[in-house]
Coordinates of C-alpha atoms in Angstrom, one line a residue:
M1 CA 167.0 170.3 58.0
P2 CA 168.0 167.5 55.6
S3 CA 168.0 168.5 52.0
N4 CA 166.1 165.4 50.8
I5 CA 163.0 166.5 52.6
T6 CA 160.6 168.5 50.5
L7 CA 158.1 170.8 52.2
R8 CA 154.7 170.9 50.5
K9 CA 151.9 173.3 51.5
T10 CA 148.4 171.9 51.7
P11 CA 146.2 175.0 51.9
L12 CA 143.0 173.2 52.5
T13 CA 144.5 171.0 55.1
D14 CA 145.8 174.0 56.9
I15 CA 142.4 175.7 56.8
T16 CA 140.7 172.7 58.3
Q17 CA 143.3 172.3 61.0
R18 CA 142.9 175.8 62.4
P19 CA 139.3 175.7 63.6
L20 CA 139.8 172.3 65.1
T21 CA 143.2 172.6 66.8
G22 CA 144.1 176.3 66.8
R23 CA 147.7 175.5 65.9
R24 CA 149.6 173.6 63.2
S25 CA 152.2 171.4 64.8
N26 CA 151.1 170.1 68.2
N27 CA 148.0 168.0 67.4
I28 CA 149.4 165.3 65.2
A29 CA 146.1 163.4 65.2
A30 CA 144.2 166.2 63.7
Q31 CA 146.8 166.9 61.1
V32 CA 146.7 163.2 60.0
V33 CA 142.9 163.2 59.7
A34 CA 143.0 166.5 57.8
S35 CA 145.7 165.3 55.4
S36 CA 144.0 162.0 54.7
V37 CA 140.4 163.3 54.3
C38 CA 141.3 166.4 52.3
S39 CA 143.7 164.9 49.9
G40 CA 143.0 163.1 46.6
T41 CA 140.3 163.3 44.1
G42 CA 136.9 161.8 43.7
E43 CA 133.6 162.2 45.6
E44 CA 134.7 160.5 48.8
N45 CA 137.9 162.5 49.2
S46 CA 136.8 165.8 47.7
P47 CA 137.9 168.9 49.7
A48 CA 134.4 170.0 50.3
R49 CA 133.5 166.6 51.7
G50 CA 136.6 166.7 53.8
L51 CA 135.5 169.9 55.4
L52 CA 132.0 168.6 56.1
E53 CA 133.3 165.5 57.7
L54 CA 135.8 167.3 59.9
F55 CA 133.1 169.7 61.1
A56 CA 130.7 166.8 61.6
A57 CA 133.3 165.1 63.8
A58 CA 133.7 168.2 66.0
Q59 CA 129.9 168.7 66.1
A60 CA 129.4 165.1 67.2
G61 CA 132.2 165.5 69.8
S62 CA 131.8 168.2 72.3
I63 CA 130.8 171.9 72.3
G64 CA 131.4 173.5 75.6
R65 CA 129.2 176.0 77.5
K66 CA 131.1 178.8 75.9
R67 CA 130.3 177.4 72.5
S68 CA 133.9 176.6 71.7
L69 CA 134.6 173.9 69.2
K70 CA 136.8 171.1 70.3
L71 CA 138.3 168.0 68.7
I72 CA 138.0 165.1 71.1
N73 CA 141.0 162.7 71.2
E74 CA 140.0 160.1 73.6
D75 CA 141.6 156.8 74.5
C76 CA 140.7 154.0 72.2
E77 CA 139.4 152.0 75.1
N78 CA 136.2 153.9 74.8
Y79 CA 135.7 152.5 71.3
P80 CA 135.7 149.0 69.8
P81 CA 139.1 148.1 68.3
L82 CA 138.9 148.9 64.6
A83 CA 142.6 148.8 63.7
S84 CA 145.8 148.3 65.5
T85 CA 148.5 150.9 65.8
T86 CA 151.7 149.7 64.3
T87 CA 155.0 150.8 65.9
K88 CA 157.5 152.0 63.4
T89 CA 161.2 151.2 63.7
K90 CA 163.7 154.0 64.0
S91 CA 164.7 153.7 60.3
Q92 CA 161.1 153.6 59.2
S93 CA 160.0 156.6 61.2
T94 CA 162.4 158.8 59.4
T95 CA 160.9 158.2 56.0
S96 CA 157.3 157.3 56.8
S97 CA 156.4 159.7 59.6
A98 CA 154.8 162.1 57.2
S99 CA 152.8 159.3 55.5
P100 CA 150.7 157.5 58.2
V101 CA 148.5 154.6 57.3
V102 CA 144.8 155.4 56.9
T103 CA 142.0 152.9 56.8
S104 CA 138.6 154.3 55.7
T105 CA 135.3 152.5 56.2
S106 CA 132.3 153.9 54.5
T107 CA 128.7 152.9 55.2
A108 CA 125.3 154.3 54.4
K109 CA 125.0 156.0 57.8
A110 CA 128.4 157.1 58.7
V111 CA 132.0 157.5 57.5
Q112 CA 134.7 156.3 59.9
V113 CA 138.4 156.9 59.5
V114 CA 141.0 155.2 61.6
V115 CA 144.5 156.6 61.4
D116 CA 147.6 154.6 62.1
I117 CA 149.8 157.2 63.8
P118 CA 153.4 156.8 64.7
A119 CA 154.2 155.5 68.1
K120 CA 155.2 159.0 69.1
S121 CA 151.6 160.1 68.8
I122 CA 148.4 159.2 70.6
S123 CA 145.9 156.5 70.0
P124 CA 143.8 156.2 66.8
V125 CA 141.3 158.9 66.0
L126 CA 137.8 157.9 65.3
Y127 CA 135.1 160.3 64.1
N128 CA 131.6 159.8 63.0
S129 CA 129.8 162.0 60.4
S130 CA 126.3 160.8 61.2
G131 CA 125.9 163.7 63.8
P132 CA 124.1 166.9 62.9
L133 CA 125.9 169.5 60.8
A134 CA 126.1 173.2 61.7
I135 CA 128.6 174.4 59.3
V136 CA 127.4 178.0 59.1
S137 CA 127.2 178.2 62.9
T138 CA 130.6 176.7 63.3
L139 CA 132.3 178.9 60.8
S140 CA 130.7 182.0 62.4
R141 CA 132.1 181.4 65.9
R142 CA 134.8 184.0 65.8
Q143 CA 135.8 183.3 69.4
T144 CA 136.7 179.7 68.7
F145 CA 140.4 179.1 68.2
G146 CA 140.8 175.4 69.2
Q147 CA 141.9 174.0 72.5
R148 CA 144.6 174.4 75.1
R149 CA 145.2 171.5 77.5
N150 CA 141.8 170.0 76.6
R151 CA 140.0 173.2 77.5
P152 CA 138.4 175.7 75.2
F153 CA 140.7 178.6 74.2
Y154 CA 138.7 181.8 74.3
V155 CA 139.8 185.1 72.9
S156 CA 138.2 187.8 75.0
P157 CA 136.8 191.0 73.5
R158 CA 137.2 192.7 76.9
S159 CA 140.0 194.9 75.7
C160 CA 137.7 196.6 73.2
M161 CA 135.6 197.9 76.0
L162 CA 138.6 199.7 77.5
D163 CA 138.5 202.0 74.4
F164 CA 135.1 203.4 75.3
V165 CA 134.9 206.9 76.6
S166 CA 132.2 209.5 77.3
R167 CA 133.0 213.0 76.2
P168 CA 131.4 216.2 77.6
N169 CA 129.3 216.4 74.4
D170 CA 127.9 212.9 75.2
V171 CA 126.2 214.1 78.3
Y172 CA 122.5 215.0 78.0
T173 CA 120.3 216.9 80.5
F174 CA 116.6 217.6 80.5
I175 CA 114.7 220.6 82.0
S176 CA 111.4 220.3 83.9
Q177 CA 108.1 221.5 82.3
D178 CA 108.3 224.8 84.2
G179 CA 111.8 225.4 82.9
T180 CA 113.4 225.9 86.3
T181 CA 115.1 222.6 87.3
L182 CA 116.8 219.6 85.9
V183 CA 114.7 216.4 85.8
P184 CA 116.2 213.1 86.6
P185 CA 115.6 210.4 83.9
F186 CA 114.4 206.9 85.0
S187 CA 114.6 204.9 81.8
C188 CA 116.3 204.9 78.4
T189 CA 116.1 202.7 75.3
Y190 CA 117.6 202.8 71.8
N191 CA 115.5 202.4 68.7
N192 CA 115.8 199.5 66.3
V193 CA 116.3 200.7 62.7
A194 CA 115.9 204.4 62.0
N195 CA 119.0 206.8 62.0
E196 CA 121.3 203.7 62.2
A197 CA 119.7 202.8 65.6
R198 CA 121.1 205.9 67.3
N199 CA 117.9 207.5 68.5
L200 CA 117.7 207.2 72.3
A201 CA 114.3 207.6 74.0
V202 CA 114.5 208.8 77.6
G203 CA 111.6 208.9 80.1
D204 CA 111.9 211.3 83.0
E205 CA 110.3 212.0 86.3
D206 CA 107.8 214.6 84.9
G207 CA 106.3 212.1 82.4
T208 CA 108.0 213.5 79.3
I209 CA 109.6 211.3 76.6
H210 CA 112.7 212.8 75.1
I211 CA 114.1 211.3 71.8
V212 CA 117.7 212.2 71.4
D213 CA 119.8 211.8 68.3
T214 CA 123.0 210.5 69.9
A215 CA 124.8 210.7 66.5
Q216 CA 125.0 214.5 67.2
D217 CA 126.9 216.2 69.9
G218 CA 125.0 217.5 72.9
A219 CA 121.2 217.5 73.6
H220 CA 119.3 220.7 73.3
P221 CA 115.5 221.3 73.0
E222 CA 115.8 222.1 69.3
K223 CA 117.6 218.8 68.7
T224 CA 115.2 216.5 70.5
I225 CA 111.7 215.4 70.2
Q226 CA 109.6 215.9 73.3
I227 CA 106.3 214.1 74.0
Q228 CA 104.3 214.9 77.1
A229 CA 103.1 211.4 77.7
H230 CA 102.1 211.2 81.3
Q231 CA 101.6 213.3 84.4
N232 CA 103.8 211.0 86.5
A233 CA 107.2 209.4 86.2
I234 CA 108.0 207.1 83.2
F235 CA 109.6 203.8 84.4
D236 CA 109.9 202.0 81.1
L237 CA 109.8 202.5 77.3
C238 CA 109.5 200.2 74.4
W239 CA 109.8 200.9 70.6
T240 CA 107.9 199.0 68.0
R241 CA 109.9 197.1 65.4
D242 CA 109.6 199.8 62.7
D243 CA 110.3 202.6 65.2
S244 CA 107.0 204.3 64.2
K245 CA 105.4 203.9 67.6
M246 CA 106.4 203.7 71.3
I247 CA 104.8 202.3 74.4
S248 CA 105.4 204.0 77.8
A249 CA 104.7 202.8 81.3
S250 CA 104.1 205.3 84.1
G251 CA 103.5 205.8 87.8
D252 CA 100.0 207.0 86.9
Q253 CA 99.1 203.3 86.6
T254 CA 98.6 203.5 82.9
A255 CA 100.5 202.6 79.7
R256 CA 100.2 204.6 76.5
L257 CA 100.8 204.0 72.8
H258 CA 102.3 207.0 71.0
D259 CA 102.9 207.9 67.3
I260 CA 106.4 209.2 67.1
E261 CA 106.0 211.2 63.9
Q262 CA 102.7 212.9 64.9
Q263 CA 103.7 213.0 68.6
T264 CA 100.2 212.0 69.6
C265 CA 98.7 209.4 71.9
L266 CA 96.9 206.6 70.1
G267 CA 95.5 204.8 73.1
T268 CA 95.6 204.4 76.9
F269 CA 95.8 201.0 78.6
C270 CA 94.0 201.0 82.0
G271 CA 93.6 198.2 84.5
H272 CA 96.5 198.3 86.9
T273 CA 96.1 199.6 90.4
G274 CA 99.8 200.4 90.9
S275 CA 102.7 202.0 89.2
I276 CA 103.7 200.1 86.0
K277 CA 107.3 199.1 86.2
S278 CA 108.0 197.1 83.0
I279 CA 106.9 196.6 79.4
S280 CA 107.7 193.8 77.0
L281 CA 106.6 193.6 73.4
K282 CA 105.8 190.3 71.8
F283 CA 108.4 189.2 69.3
N284 CA 107.2 189.5 65.6
D285 CA 103.9 191.0 66.7
D286 CA 103.7 194.7 67.6
N287 CA 100.0 194.4 68.6
I288 CA 100.6 192.4 71.7
F289 CA 102.6 193.4 74.8
A290 CA 102.8 192.7 78.5
T291 CA 103.1 194.9 81.6
A292 CA 104.1 194.3 85.2
A293 CA 103.2 196.6 88.1
R294 CA 103.4 197.2 91.8
D295 CA 99.9 195.8 92.3
G296 CA 101.5 192.3 91.7
A297 CA 99.7 191.8 88.4
V298 CA 101.0 190.9 84.9
M299 CA 98.6 192.0 82.2
I300 CA 98.5 191.1 78.5
W301 CA 97.3 193.7 76.0
D302 CA 96.1 193.6 72.4
V303 CA 95.7 196.8 70.5
R304 CA 93.3 195.1 68.0
C305 CA 90.5 194.5 70.5
S306 CA 89.0 195.4 73.9
S307 CA 88.9 199.2 73.3
T308 CA 86.4 201.9 74.1
T309 CA 86.2 205.6 73.6
S310 CA 86.0 208.0 76.5
T311 CA 83.9 211.2 76.6
Q312 CA 87.1 213.2 75.8
G313 CA 87.6 211.1 72.7
E314 CA 90.5 209.1 74.1
T315 CA 90.8 205.4 73.1
L316 CA 90.8 203.2 76.2
Y317 CA 91.9 199.6 76.3
R318 CA 91.3 196.9 78.9
P319 CA 93.6 193.9 79.4
A320 CA 93.1 190.8 77.2
N321 CA 94.5 188.6 80.0
K322 CA 95.4 189.3 83.7
L323 CA 97.5 187.4 86.1
T324 CA 97.2 188.6 89.8
N325 CA 99.5 187.9 92.7
V326 CA 102.1 186.4 90.4
H327 CA 104.8 186.7 93.0
A328 CA 102.9 186.7 96.3
N329 CA 104.7 184.8 99.0
T330 CA 102.3 183.5 101.6
T331 CA 105.0 181.8 103.7
R332 CA 106.8 185.0 104.6
P333 CA 104.6 187.4 106.6
T334 CA 107.0 190.4 106.7
P335 CA 107.9 192.5 103.8
P336 CA 111.5 192.9 102.7
K337 CA 113.8 195.5 104.1
R338 CA 113.0 199.0 102.8
S339 CA 115.5 200.6 100.5
K340 CA 116.3 204.3 100.4
H341 CA 113.6 204.7 97.8
G342 CA 111.1 202.7 99.8
S343 CA 109.9 199.1 99.4
D344 CA 108.0 198.0 96.3
G345 CA 105.7 195.9 98.4
P346 CA 105.6 192.2 98.9
N347 CA 103.4 191.6 95.8
T348 CA 105.3 193.7 93.3
A349 CA 105.9 192.3 89.9
S350 CA 109.2 194.0 89.0
A351 CA 109.6 193.0 85.4
V352 CA 108.1 191.0 82.5
Q353 CA 109.6 189.5 79.4
F354 CA 108.2 187.8 76.3
M355 CA 110.4 184.8 75.4
K356 CA 111.9 184.0 72.0
H357 CA 112.0 180.2 72.1
N358 CA 108.2 180.1 72.7
E359 CA 106.2 183.2 71.8
N360 CA 103.4 182.2 74.1
I361 CA 105.5 182.3 77.2
V362 CA 105.9 185.3 79.4
A363 CA 108.6 185.5 82.2
S364 CA 108.1 187.5 85.3
I365 CA 110.1 188.4 88.4
G366 CA 109.0 189.8 91.8
A367 CA 110.3 192.1 94.5
L368 CA 110.1 189.4 97.2
D369 CA 110.4 185.8 96.2
G370 CA 113.6 185.9 94.1
S371 CA 112.4 183.5 91.5
V372 CA 111.6 183.6 87.8
K373 CA 108.3 182.3 86.6
Y374 CA 106.9 181.3 83.2
W375 CA 103.3 181.8 82.2
D376 CA 101.5 180.4 79.2
V377 CA 99.3 183.2 77.7
R378 CA 98.2 181.6 74.5
K379 CA 94.5 181.7 75.5
H380 CA 93.0 185.1 76.3
G381 CA 91.4 185.3 79.7
T382 CA 92.6 182.0 81.0
Y383 CA 93.9 183.5 84.3
F384 CA 91.1 186.0 85.1
K385 CA 89.3 183.7 87.5
H386 CA 92.4 182.7 89.5
D387 CA 93.5 184.8 92.4
H388 CA 96.8 182.8 92.7
P389 CA 97.5 181.3 89.2
T390 CA 99.9 178.4 88.8
P391 CA 103.0 179.2 86.7
L392 CA 104.1 177.0 83.8
E393 CA 107.6 176.8 85.3
T394 CA 109.5 178.3 88.2
S395 CA 113.2 178.7 88.7
T396 CA 114.9 177.3 91.8
Y397 CA 115.7 179.9 94.5
N398 CA 118.4 179.2 97.0
P399 CA 118.8 182.2 99.3
T400 CA 122.2 182.7 100.7
T401 CA 120.9 184.8 103.6
K402 CA 118.1 184.6 106.1
R403 CA 116.2 187.4 104.4
A404 CA 114.8 186.7 101.0
H405 CA 115.9 189.0 98.2
G406 CA 113.8 190.0 95.3
M407 CA 114.6 190.7 91.6
T408 CA 114.7 194.2 90.2
S409 CA 115.2 193.9 86.5
M410 CA 115.3 191.3 83.7
A411 CA 116.8 191.0 80.2
L412 CA 116.9 188.4 77.5
S413 CA 120.0 187.7 75.4
P414 CA 119.7 188.6 71.7
D415 CA 119.7 184.9 70.6
G416 CA 117.0 184.2 73.2
R417 CA 119.0 181.4 74.9
N418 CA 119.8 183.1 78.2
L419 CA 117.7 185.1 80.6
Y420 CA 119.4 187.5 83.0
A421 CA 117.9 188.8 86.3
V422 CA 119.5 191.2 88.7
S423 CA 118.8 190.6 92.4
S424 CA 118.8 192.8 95.4
D425 CA 121.4 190.5 96.9
N426 CA 123.9 192.3 94.6
H427 CA 124.2 189.5 92.0
I428 CA 123.1 189.0 88.4
Y429 CA 121.8 185.5 87.7
M430 CA 121.8 183.8 84.3
F431 CA 119.2 181.2 83.5
N432 CA 118.8 178.8 80.6
S433 CA 115.7 180.1 79.0
T434 CA 114.5 176.7 77.7
A435 CA 114.8 175.1 81.2
L436 CA 114.8 177.5 84.2
G437 CA 115.9 175.4 87.1
S438 CA 118.8 176.9 89.1
P439 CA 121.0 179.7 87.7
V440 CA 123.7 178.4 85.4
E441 CA 125.9 181.4 86.1
Q442 CA 126.1 184.5 88.4
F443 CA 127.9 187.8 88.1
G444 CA 128.9 190.2 90.9
C445 CA 131.7 192.0 92.7
P446 CA 132.1 193.5 96.2
S447 CA 131.5 197.0 95.0
F448 CA 128.3 196.2 93.1
N449 CA 125.4 197.5 95.1
C450 CA 121.8 196.9 93.9
S451 CA 119.6 198.0 96.8
S452 CA 117.2 200.0 94.6
Y453 CA 114.3 198.7 92.6
Y454 CA 114.9 201.2 89.8
I455 CA 118.2 199.6 88.6
K456 CA 118.0 197.8 85.2
I457 CA 120.3 195.6 83.1
S458 CA 120.9 195.2 79.3
V459 CA 122.7 192.7 77.1
S460 CA 124.9 193.8 74.3
P461 CA 123.8 193.1 70.7
D462 CA 126.7 190.7 70.2
N463 CA 125.8 188.8 73.4
N464 CA 129.3 189.3 74.9
F465 CA 128.6 191.8 77.6
I466 CA 125.9 192.5 80.2
A467 CA 125.6 196.1 81.6
A468 CA 123.9 197.0 84.9
G469 CA 123.2 200.1 86.8
S470 CA 124.0 200.3 90.5
C471 CA 123.9 202.6 93.5
N472 CA 127.3 204.1 92.5
E473 CA 128.5 203.3 88.9
L474 CA 127.7 201.5 85.7
Y475 CA 129.1 198.0 85.6
V476 CA 129.8 195.7 82.6
W477 CA 130.5 192.0 82.9
E478 CA 131.8 189.7 80.2
V479 CA 129.3 186.9 79.7
N480 CA 131.9 184.3 78.9
S481 CA 134.1 185.2 81.9
P482 CA 131.8 185.7 84.9
E483 CA 134.7 185.0 87.3
R484 CA 136.6 188.2 86.2
V485 CA 136.0 191.6 87.8
P486 CA 133.6 193.8 85.9
L487 CA 134.5 196.9 83.9
I488 CA 133.4 200.1 85.5
F489 CA 132.1 202.9 83.3
H490 CA 132.8 206.2 85.2
G491 CA 131.1 209.5 84.7
H492 CA 127.9 209.5 86.8
E493 CA 127.9 210.9 90.2
R494 CA 124.8 209.2 91.7
E495 CA 122.8 206.1 91.3
V496 CA 122.6 204.7 87.8
T497 CA 119.2 203.4 86.9
G498 CA 118.4 202.7 83.3
V499 CA 121.0 201.3 80.8
D500 CA 120.8 200.2 77.2
W501 CA 123.1 199.2 74.3
A502 CA 122.6 200.6 70.9
R503 CA 121.6 198.1 68.3
D504 CA 124.5 197.0 66.2
V505 CA 123.6 197.7 62.5
G506 CA 127.1 197.5 61.1
N507 CA 128.5 200.6 62.8
G508 CA 129.5 199.1 66.1
T509 CA 127.6 199.7 69.3
Q510 CA 127.5 202.3 72.2
L511 CA 126.3 202.2 75.7
S512 CA 124.1 204.7 77.5
G513 CA 123.0 205.1 81.1
C514 CA 120.7 207.4 83.0
S515 CA 121.3 208.5 86.6
D516 CA 119.9 210.4 89.6
D517 CA 122.4 213.2 88.9
A518 CA 119.9 214.3 86.2
T519 CA 122.1 213.3 83.3
V520 CA 122.2 210.7 80.5
R521 CA 125.7 209.6 79.4
T522 CA 126.8 207.8 76.3
W523 CA 130.0 205.9 76.0
R524 CA 131.5 205.3 72.5
P525 CA 134.7 203.6 71.3
N526 CA 137.5 206.1 70.7
K527 CA 140.9 204.6 71.2
N528 CA 142.8 207.8 70.3
L529 CA 140.9 209.9 72.8
V530 CA 141.3 207.3 75.5
Q531 CA 145.1 207.5 75.0
E532 CA 145.0 211.3 75.3
C533 CA 143.0 211.1 78.5
K534 CA 145.6 208.7 80.0
E535 CA 148.3 211.3 79.2
D536 CA 146.4 214.4 80.3
E537 CA 144.9 214.6 83.8
R538 CA 142.6 217.5 82.9
L539 CA 140.9 215.4 80.2
R540 CA 140.4 212.5 82.7
V541 CA 138.4 214.8 84.9
T542 CA 136.0 215.8 82.2
H543 CA 135.7 212.5 80.4
G544 CA 134.0 209.3 81.5
M545 CA 136.6 206.6 81.4
V546 CA 136.4 202.8 81.7
S547 CA 138.5 201.0 84.3
E548 CA 138.9 197.4 85.5

């Protein structure tokens, strides 16, 4: 390196280059813009303004489906010629390559910068700051590291999942009411706040709710809270936001509201004529929830009204709104193929979900038609008089086989942007929650088998992974890499039904699944233990490992 060249660090320039380019030396255009905008003094060239302008340029450019930030360097033919690029002579390029010519034009609406770059580089770079700013969102995108060959460069957190393991102490079993046999669990869900979100509620075949403290090792009767909620199997559970109450859905055709601390039933919700399969609580309102059942109906309940008292002193509720035959298909006379558990019937509403982008919209899926439907429930009783109500919006269903496949479970991403539904055609479909249409992505693999209507899915709290039960193992897909094979969480010996992620409250997350082998397993990150299991075959047999 010649001795007459002085290297000078520009920390602010370096900082602004990294989110936009991901590297320091290969994108000359971004370096020139960063150097020109972030240098000097005064209001127009202040460092803070330089950062804002650069992020505005990226925001006005292109943000891909994976939310990766990119700096668009397009040919100048797409823009009106604002300045000409001057070709430097060989002698000039030696001394002036580090000092390109910059022309700045400032208006009331936008700031435009045209950079005269040496002939070695690309055409002038134009950016416009009149677009919307999302500085906090941009800075918080930890998976954005620039671009590679004009494509987003994504750093996958997949390797972190390979450090998850299930120890023998992470296996929970539950005994029947008569104390003679093990009871298979059907549903499991983590709480929201209390105990660092490590309380796992499990509903079993006998109608008992078990609340397990997964922060402790093993599950014994003296370490769990048991609530005898129903006289039939519990298919779904839902905590309130403050974890003080819980709603259960059962095969006895009722839903019940329970006080966790007092372990008492506060009310029974009657109206369905079939087993209730799903519950969804309205966001920001613990008084309103929806249920979906095998009778093909979706019902909306409000605990503040429509209640009576029975002769036994029990508080009974009737639905505030009722949608019947929400997924009835009159064009197909024959029911779908029966699974090993039996068919749910042609009119079954498999799952229901309150949406985040519009609190008055409820999504539903059925066991036959393979579509997602939106319903507007802002007016109580609006659907009571309609035998076949008209949905607000319906997804596009394009069956790949002659026989139509239904949906078994549904989950909403934590940010509310994506809606996931698992189908009996052995795929998980991702929809844009604000505009249903056709699925924007699908997940699957040859070994993934979803022929049972008891299988559920769950999205991780960081929105990076989606977990699903199956007829053999527990599968986890990376949301941003649907083309990759899923991770398989080993440990269960029979069909995996309910799955759920622990809420991330600063201590990381963990994953639990319940199975027909009458156990509930929890997988936690433990890199050292995983390494020991790889070196010791005896440990691999007793521990639930993760494989690709």
